[in-house]
Coordinates of C-alpha atoms and ligand atoms in Angstrom, one line a residue:
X23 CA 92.6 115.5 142.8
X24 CA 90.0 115.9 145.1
X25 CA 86.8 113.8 145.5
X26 CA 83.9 114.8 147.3
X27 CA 84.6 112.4 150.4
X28 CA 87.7 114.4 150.4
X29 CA 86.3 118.0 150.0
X30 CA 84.0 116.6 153.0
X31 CA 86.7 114.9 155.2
X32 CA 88.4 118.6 155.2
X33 CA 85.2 120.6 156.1
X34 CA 86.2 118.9 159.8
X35 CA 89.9 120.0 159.7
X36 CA 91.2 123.0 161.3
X37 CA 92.6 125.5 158.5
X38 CA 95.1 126.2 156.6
X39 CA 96.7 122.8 156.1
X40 CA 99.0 121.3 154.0
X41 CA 97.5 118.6 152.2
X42 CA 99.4 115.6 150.2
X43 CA 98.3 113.0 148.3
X44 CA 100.9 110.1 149.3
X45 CA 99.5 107.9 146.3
X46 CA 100.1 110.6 143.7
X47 CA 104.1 111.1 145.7
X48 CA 104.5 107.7 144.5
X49 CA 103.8 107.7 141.0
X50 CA 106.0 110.6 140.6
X51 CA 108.7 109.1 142.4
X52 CA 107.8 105.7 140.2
X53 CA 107.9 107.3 137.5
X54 CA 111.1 109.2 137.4
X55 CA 113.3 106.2 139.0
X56 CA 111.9 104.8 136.1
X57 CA 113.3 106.7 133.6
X58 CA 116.6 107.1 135.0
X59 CA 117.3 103.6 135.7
X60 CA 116.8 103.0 131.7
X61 CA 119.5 105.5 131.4
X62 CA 121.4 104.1 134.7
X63 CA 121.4 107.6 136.3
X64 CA 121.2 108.4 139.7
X65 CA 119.2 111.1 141.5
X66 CA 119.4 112.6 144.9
X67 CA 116.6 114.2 146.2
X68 CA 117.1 117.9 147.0
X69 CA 115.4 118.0 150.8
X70 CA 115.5 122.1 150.4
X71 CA 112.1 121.7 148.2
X72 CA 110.4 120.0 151.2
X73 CA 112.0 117.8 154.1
X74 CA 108.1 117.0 155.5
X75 CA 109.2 113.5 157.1
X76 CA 106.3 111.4 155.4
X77 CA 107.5 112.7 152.5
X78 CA 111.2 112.0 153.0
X79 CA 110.3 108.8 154.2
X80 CA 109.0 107.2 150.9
X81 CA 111.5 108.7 148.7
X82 CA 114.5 107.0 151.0
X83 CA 112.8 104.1 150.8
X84 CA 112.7 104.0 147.1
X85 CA 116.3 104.6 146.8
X86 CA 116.7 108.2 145.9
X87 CA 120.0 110.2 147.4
X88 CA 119.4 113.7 149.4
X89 CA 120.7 116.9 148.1
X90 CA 121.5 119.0 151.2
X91 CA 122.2 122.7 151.2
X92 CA 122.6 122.7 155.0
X93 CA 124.2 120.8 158.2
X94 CA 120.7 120.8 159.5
X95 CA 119.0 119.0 156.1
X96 CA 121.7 116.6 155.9
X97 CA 121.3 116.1 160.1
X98 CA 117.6 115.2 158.5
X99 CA 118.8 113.0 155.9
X100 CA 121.1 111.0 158.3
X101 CA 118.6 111.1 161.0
X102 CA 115.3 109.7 158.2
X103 CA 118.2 107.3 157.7
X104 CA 119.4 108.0 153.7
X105 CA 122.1 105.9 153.4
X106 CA 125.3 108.6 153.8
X107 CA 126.9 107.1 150.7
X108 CA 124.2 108.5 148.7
X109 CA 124.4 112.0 150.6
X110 CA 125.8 115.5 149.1
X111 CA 125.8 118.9 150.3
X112 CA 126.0 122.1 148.4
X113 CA 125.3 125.6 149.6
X114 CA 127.7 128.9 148.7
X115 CA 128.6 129.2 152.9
X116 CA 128.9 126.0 154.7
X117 CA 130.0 126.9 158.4
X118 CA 133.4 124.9 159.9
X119 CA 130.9 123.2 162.2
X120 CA 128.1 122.2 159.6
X121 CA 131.4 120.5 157.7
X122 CA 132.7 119.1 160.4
X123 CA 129.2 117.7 160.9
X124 CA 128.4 116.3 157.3
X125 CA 132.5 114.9 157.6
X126 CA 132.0 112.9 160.5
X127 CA 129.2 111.6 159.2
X128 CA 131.0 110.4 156.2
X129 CA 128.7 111.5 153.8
X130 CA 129.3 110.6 150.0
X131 CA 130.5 114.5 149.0
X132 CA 130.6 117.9 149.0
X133 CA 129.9 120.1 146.2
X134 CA 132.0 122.9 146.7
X135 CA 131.5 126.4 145.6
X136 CA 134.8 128.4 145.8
X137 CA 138.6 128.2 146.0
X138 CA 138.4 129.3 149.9
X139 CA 136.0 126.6 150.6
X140 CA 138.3 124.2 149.4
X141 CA 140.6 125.2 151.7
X142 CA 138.8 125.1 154.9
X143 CA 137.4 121.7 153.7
X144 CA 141.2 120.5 153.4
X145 CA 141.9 121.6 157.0
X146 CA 139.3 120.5 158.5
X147 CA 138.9 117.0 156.5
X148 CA 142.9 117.3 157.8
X149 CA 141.9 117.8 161.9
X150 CA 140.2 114.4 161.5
X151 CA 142.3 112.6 159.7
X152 CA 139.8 112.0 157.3
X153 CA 139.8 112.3 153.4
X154 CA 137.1 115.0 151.9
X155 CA 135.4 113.7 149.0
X156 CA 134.2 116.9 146.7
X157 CA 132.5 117.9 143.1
X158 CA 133.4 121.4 142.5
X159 CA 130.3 123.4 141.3
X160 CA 131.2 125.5 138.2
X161 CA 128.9 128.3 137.2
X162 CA 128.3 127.3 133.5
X163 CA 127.2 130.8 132.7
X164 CA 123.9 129.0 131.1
X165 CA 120.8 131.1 131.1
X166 CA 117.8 129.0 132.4
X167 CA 115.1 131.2 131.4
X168 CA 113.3 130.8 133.8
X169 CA 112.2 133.6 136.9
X170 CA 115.4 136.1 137.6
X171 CA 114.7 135.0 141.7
X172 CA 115.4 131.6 141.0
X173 CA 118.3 131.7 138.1
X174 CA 121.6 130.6 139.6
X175 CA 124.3 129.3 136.8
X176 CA 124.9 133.2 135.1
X177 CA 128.5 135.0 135.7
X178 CA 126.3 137.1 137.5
X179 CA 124.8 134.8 140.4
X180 CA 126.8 134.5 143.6
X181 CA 126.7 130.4 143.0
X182 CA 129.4 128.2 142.2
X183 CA 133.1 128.7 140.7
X184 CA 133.6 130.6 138.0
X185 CA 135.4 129.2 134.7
X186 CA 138.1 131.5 134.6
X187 CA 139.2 130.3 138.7
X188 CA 139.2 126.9 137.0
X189 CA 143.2 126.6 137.1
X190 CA 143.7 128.3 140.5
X191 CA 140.7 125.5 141.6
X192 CA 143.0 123.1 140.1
X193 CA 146.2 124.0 141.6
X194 CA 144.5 124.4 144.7
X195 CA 143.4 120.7 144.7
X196 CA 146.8 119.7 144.1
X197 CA 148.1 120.8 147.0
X198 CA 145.0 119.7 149.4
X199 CA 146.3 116.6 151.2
X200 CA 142.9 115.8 152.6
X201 CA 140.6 116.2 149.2
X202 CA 139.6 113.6 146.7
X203 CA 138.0 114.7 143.6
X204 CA 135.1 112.8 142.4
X205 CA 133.2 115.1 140.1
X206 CA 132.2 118.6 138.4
X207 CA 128.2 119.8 139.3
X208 CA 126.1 122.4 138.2
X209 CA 122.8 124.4 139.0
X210 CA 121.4 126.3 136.2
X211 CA 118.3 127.2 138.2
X212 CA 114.4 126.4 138.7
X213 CA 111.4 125.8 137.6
X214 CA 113.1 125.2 133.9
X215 CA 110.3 124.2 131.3
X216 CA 112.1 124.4 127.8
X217 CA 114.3 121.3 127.3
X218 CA 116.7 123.1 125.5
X219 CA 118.5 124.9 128.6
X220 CA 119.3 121.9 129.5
X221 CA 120.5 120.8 126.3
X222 CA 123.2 123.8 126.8
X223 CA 124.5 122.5 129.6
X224 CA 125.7 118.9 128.4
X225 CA 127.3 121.5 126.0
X226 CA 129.1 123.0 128.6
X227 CA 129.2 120.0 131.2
X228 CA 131.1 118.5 128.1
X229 CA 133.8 120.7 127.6
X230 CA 134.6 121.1 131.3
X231 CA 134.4 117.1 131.4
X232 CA 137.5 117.2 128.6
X233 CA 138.8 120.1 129.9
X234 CA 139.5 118.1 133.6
X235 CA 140.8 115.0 132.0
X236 CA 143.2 116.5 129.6
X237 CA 144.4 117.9 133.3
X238 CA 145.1 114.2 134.6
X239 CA 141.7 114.4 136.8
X240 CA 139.7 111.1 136.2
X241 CA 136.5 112.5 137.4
X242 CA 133.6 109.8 138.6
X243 CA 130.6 111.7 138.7
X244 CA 128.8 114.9 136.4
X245 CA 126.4 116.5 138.6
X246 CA 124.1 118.2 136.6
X247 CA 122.1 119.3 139.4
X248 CA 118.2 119.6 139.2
X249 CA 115.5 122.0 138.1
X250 CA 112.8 120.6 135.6
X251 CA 109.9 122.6 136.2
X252 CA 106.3 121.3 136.6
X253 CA 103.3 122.9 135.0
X254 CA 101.3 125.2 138.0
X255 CA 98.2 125.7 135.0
X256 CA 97.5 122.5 134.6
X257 CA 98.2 120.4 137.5
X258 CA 95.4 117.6 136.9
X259 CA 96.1 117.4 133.5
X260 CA 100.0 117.0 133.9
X261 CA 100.1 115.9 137.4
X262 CA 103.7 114.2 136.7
X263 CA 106.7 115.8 134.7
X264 CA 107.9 114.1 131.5
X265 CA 110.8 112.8 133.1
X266 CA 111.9 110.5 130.3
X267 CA 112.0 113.4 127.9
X268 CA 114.2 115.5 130.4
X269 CA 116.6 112.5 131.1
X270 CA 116.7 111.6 127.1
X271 CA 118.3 114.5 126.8
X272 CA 121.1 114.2 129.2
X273 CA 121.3 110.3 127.4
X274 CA 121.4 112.1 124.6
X275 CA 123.7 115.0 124.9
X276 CA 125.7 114.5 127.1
X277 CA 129.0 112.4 127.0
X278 CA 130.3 110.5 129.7
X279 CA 133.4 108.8 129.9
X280 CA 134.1 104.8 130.4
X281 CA 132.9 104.7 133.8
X282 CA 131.4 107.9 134.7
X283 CA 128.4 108.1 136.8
X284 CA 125.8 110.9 135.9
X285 CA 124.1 112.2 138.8
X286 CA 120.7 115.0 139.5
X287 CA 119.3 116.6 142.2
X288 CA 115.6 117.0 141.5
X289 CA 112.9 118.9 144.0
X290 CA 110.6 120.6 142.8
X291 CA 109.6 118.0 139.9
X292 CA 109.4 115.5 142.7
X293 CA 106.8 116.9 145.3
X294 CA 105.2 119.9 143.5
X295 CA 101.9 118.3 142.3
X296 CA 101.1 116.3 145.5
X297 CA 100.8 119.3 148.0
X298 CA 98.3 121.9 148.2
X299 CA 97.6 124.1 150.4
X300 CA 94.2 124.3 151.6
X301 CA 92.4 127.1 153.6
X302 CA 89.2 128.7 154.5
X303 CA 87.5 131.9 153.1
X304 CA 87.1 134.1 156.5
X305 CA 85.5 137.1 154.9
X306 CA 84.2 138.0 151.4
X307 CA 84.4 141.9 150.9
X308 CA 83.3 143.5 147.8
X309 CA 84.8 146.6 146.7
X310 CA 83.9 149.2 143.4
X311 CA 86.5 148.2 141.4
X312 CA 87.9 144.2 143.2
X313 CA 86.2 141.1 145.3
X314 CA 88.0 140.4 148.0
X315 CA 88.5 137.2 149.1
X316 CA 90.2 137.0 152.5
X317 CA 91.6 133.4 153.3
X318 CA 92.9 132.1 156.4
X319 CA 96.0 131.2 154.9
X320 CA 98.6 133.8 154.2
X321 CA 102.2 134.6 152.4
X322 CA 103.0 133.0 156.1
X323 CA 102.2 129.5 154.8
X324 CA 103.3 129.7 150.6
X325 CA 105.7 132.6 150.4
X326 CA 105.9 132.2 146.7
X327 CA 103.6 134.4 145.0
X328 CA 104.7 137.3 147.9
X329 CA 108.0 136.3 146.8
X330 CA 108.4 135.6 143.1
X331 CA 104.9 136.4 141.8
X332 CA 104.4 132.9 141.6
X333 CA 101.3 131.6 139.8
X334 CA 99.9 129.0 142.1
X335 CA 95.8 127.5 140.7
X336 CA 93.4 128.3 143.2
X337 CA 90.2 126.4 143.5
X338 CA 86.8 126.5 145.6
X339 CA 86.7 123.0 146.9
X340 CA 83.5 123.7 148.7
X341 CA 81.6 124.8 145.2
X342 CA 83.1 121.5 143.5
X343 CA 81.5 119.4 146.0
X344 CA 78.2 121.4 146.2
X345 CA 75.3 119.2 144.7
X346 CA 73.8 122.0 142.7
X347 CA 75.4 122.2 139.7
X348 CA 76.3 126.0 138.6
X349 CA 78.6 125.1 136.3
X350 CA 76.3 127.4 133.7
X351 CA 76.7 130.7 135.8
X352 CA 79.8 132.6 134.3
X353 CA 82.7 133.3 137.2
X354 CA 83.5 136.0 139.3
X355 CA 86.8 137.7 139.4
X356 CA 88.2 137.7 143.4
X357 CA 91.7 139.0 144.9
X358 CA 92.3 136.2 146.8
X359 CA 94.4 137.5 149.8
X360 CA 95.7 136.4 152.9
X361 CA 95.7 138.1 156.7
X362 CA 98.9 138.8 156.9
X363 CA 99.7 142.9 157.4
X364 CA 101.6 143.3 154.0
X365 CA 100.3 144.4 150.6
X366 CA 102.6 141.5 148.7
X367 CA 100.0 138.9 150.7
X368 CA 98.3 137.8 147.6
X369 CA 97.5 134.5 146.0
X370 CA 96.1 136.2 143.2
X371 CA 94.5 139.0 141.4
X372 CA 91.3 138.6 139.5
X373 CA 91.0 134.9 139.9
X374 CA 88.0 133.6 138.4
X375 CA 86.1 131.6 140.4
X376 CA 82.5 130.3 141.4
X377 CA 80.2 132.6 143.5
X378 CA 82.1 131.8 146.3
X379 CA 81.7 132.5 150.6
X380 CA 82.4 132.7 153.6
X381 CA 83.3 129.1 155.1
X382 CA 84.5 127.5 151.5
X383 CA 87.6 125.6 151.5
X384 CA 89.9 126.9 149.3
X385 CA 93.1 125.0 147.8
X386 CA 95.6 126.9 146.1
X387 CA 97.8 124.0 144.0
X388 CA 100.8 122.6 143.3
X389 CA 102.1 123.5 146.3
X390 CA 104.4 120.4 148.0
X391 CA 107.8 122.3 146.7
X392 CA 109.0 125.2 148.5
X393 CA 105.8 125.8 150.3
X394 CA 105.8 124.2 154.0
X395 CA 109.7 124.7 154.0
X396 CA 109.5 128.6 153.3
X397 CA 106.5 129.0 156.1
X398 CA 107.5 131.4 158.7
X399 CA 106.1 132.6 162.0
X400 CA 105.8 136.1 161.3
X401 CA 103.1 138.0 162.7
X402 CA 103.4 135.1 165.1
X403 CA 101.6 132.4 163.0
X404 CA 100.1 129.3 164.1
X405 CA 102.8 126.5 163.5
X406 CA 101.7 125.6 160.3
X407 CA 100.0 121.9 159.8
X408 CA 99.4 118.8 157.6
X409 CA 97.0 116.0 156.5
X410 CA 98.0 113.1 154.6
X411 CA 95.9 111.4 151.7
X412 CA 96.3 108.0 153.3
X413 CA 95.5 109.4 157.0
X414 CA 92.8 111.5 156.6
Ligands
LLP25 N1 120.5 121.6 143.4 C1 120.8 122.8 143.8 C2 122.3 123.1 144.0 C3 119.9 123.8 144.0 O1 120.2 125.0 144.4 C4 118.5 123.5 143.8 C5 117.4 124.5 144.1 C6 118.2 122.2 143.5 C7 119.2 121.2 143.3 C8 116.7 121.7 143.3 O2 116.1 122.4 142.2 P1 114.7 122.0 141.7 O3 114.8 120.6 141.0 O4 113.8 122.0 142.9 O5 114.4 123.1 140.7 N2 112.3 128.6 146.4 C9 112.3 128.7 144.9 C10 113.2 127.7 144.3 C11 114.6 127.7 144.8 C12 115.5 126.7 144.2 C13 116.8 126.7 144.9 N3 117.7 125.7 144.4 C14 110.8 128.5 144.4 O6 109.9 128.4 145.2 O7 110.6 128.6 143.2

């Protein structure tokens, strides 16, 4: 991914940085518009995974719908202009004002989570004389197996409406005035790499598709929500998901009725492989039984591994670029840590790597979903910042 212009362009920037490569953005985007089309499904992209505005920019202008889980991220998909028809928003506690927001905009639904919800949405939708369109979000009780931190469609997790509420949600809905129901969606969870997960949800999506219509609901849209995962190992050699096996087996499995519209909400699989994070070593400190290697870029900047001991790749850009080809000399094993005061600031233990020093430019990978977004200020961190592969 990175040439050595690149590696050399960046020994000039200020560290830590998020860096993306627009052009590799593209053929992902490309590539998985591509594959749904054949099918004629639609996706929406799910802003939460990262709502940088180049970013957002490009996908809006290829088409793709946002996913919102806030009134703020769908204040950013109105305001980067995604057309509103093509908006939803989800999240288990939408405030009165965040739903009055995303009403007056008119956006095309909300995915509601529980029986209350419904409720307020009726009233409000009922204050403004306006008609709320909504999917409700079922908990399909289908185990993603993927990290317990980011598994969200088990009787267990707080998300969505359980099965057994199904005829309250139903009689609920026939007394809301203000409430048109287009659709059923689901969230199984993220960062799913075996097929098959998804597989059991058409099961599921299936049943509760028969299950509405024997009821009299003509539903429009299934909403299976996103999720694919992307490989962190391997990011050059699988730089873009296989998303015409993962649609294939929606086309597959799942069974829509004359008319129905199938709809996604993918992140991670979107933006993951075209950000990295890069940094600077500040301090190389060898102990008795570890090497430390102590980067200007902390848990501040990519909370994951802090958070989920997430794998992220790390490389040494500066030792890739070097003229003087070491490639023979066996690696050393490094902590690599950031600054941050908390034990849980690590990128990753016993990372093997080239003799590496102070001053090398560092890039941990894979890094454009849920990294920038999840930066805080704590310990009163710079504002964290970005360079662009067509701008730098
Ligand atoms: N739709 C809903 C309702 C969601 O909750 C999510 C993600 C998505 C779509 C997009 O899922 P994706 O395609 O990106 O897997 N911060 C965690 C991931 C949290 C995912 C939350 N929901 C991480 O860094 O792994």
């Amino acid at each position: 991914m990175f040439d050595r212009s690149r590696i050399n362009a960046f020994a000039k920037q200020e560290t830590p940085f998020y860096y993306y490569d627009i052009a590799l953005l593209e053929q992902t985007l490309t590539s998985a518009l591509e594959a749904a089309d054949t099918l004629g499904f639609h996706v929406h992209y799910a802003l939460k995974a990262n709502f940088n505005n180049r970013l957002l920019e490009r996908i809006r202008d290829l088409g793709f719908g946002a996913d919102c889980v806030s009134g703020n991220e769908v204040r950013r998909a109105v305001e980067t202009r995604f057309d509103p028809g093509k908006i939803v928003f989800a999240g288990v506690g939408k405030s009165d004002k965040e739903i009055t927001y995303a009403l007056n905009e008119d956006i095309f639904a909300f995915n509601v989570e529980s029986i209350q919800e419904l409720q307020v949405i009726d009233g409000l939708a009922a204050g403004l004389g306006k008609i709320a369109r909504v999917a409700l979000r079922i908990n399909p009780n289908v185990d993603a197996h993927t990290h317990q931190y980011i598994t969200t469609g088990l009787d267990e997790n707080k998300f969505g409406i359980a099965q057994w509420d199904l005829p309250e949600a139903v009689e609920t809905l026939r007394k809301c005035r203000h409430i048109e129901l287009v659709g059923i969606h689901f969230h199984v969870g993220s960062q799913i790499t075996d097929l098959n997960v998804f597989k059991s949800l058409c099961v599921k999506v299936n049943e509760l598709n028969n299950w509405f219509d024997e009821r009299g609901f003509r539903l429009r849209i299934l909403n299976v929500g996103g999720g694919l995962g992307v490989d962190y190992h391997e990011p050059d050699a699988y730089p873009i998901p296989d998303f015409r096996a993962y649609f294939s087996v929606f086309g597959e499995f799942l069974e829509r009725k004359p008319g129905q519209e199938v709809h996604f909400e993918l992140g991670r699989a979107l933006v993951s492989q075209c950000g990295s994070l890069v940094s600077r070593v500040l301090y190389v400190k060898n102990g008795i039984k570890k090497n430390f290697l102590i980067i200007d870029a902390g848990m501040t900047e990519l909370m994951r591994p802090a958070l989920y001991q997430a794998y992220h790749r790390i490389e040494n850009l500066t030792a890739a670029a070097a003229d003087n080809d070491n490639t023979d000399e066996p690696p050393l094993h490094y902590d690599v840590v950031g600054p941050i005061c908390e034990s849980t600031d690590c990128f990753g233990k016993e990372v093997p790597l080239p003799k590496t020093q102070r001053g090398d430019l560092i890039a941990i990978r894979t890094a454009g979903a849920y990294g920038e977004v999840m930066a805080s200020r704590y310990n009163l961190r710079e504002e964290i910042r970005y360079v662009y592969s067509d701008e730098s």
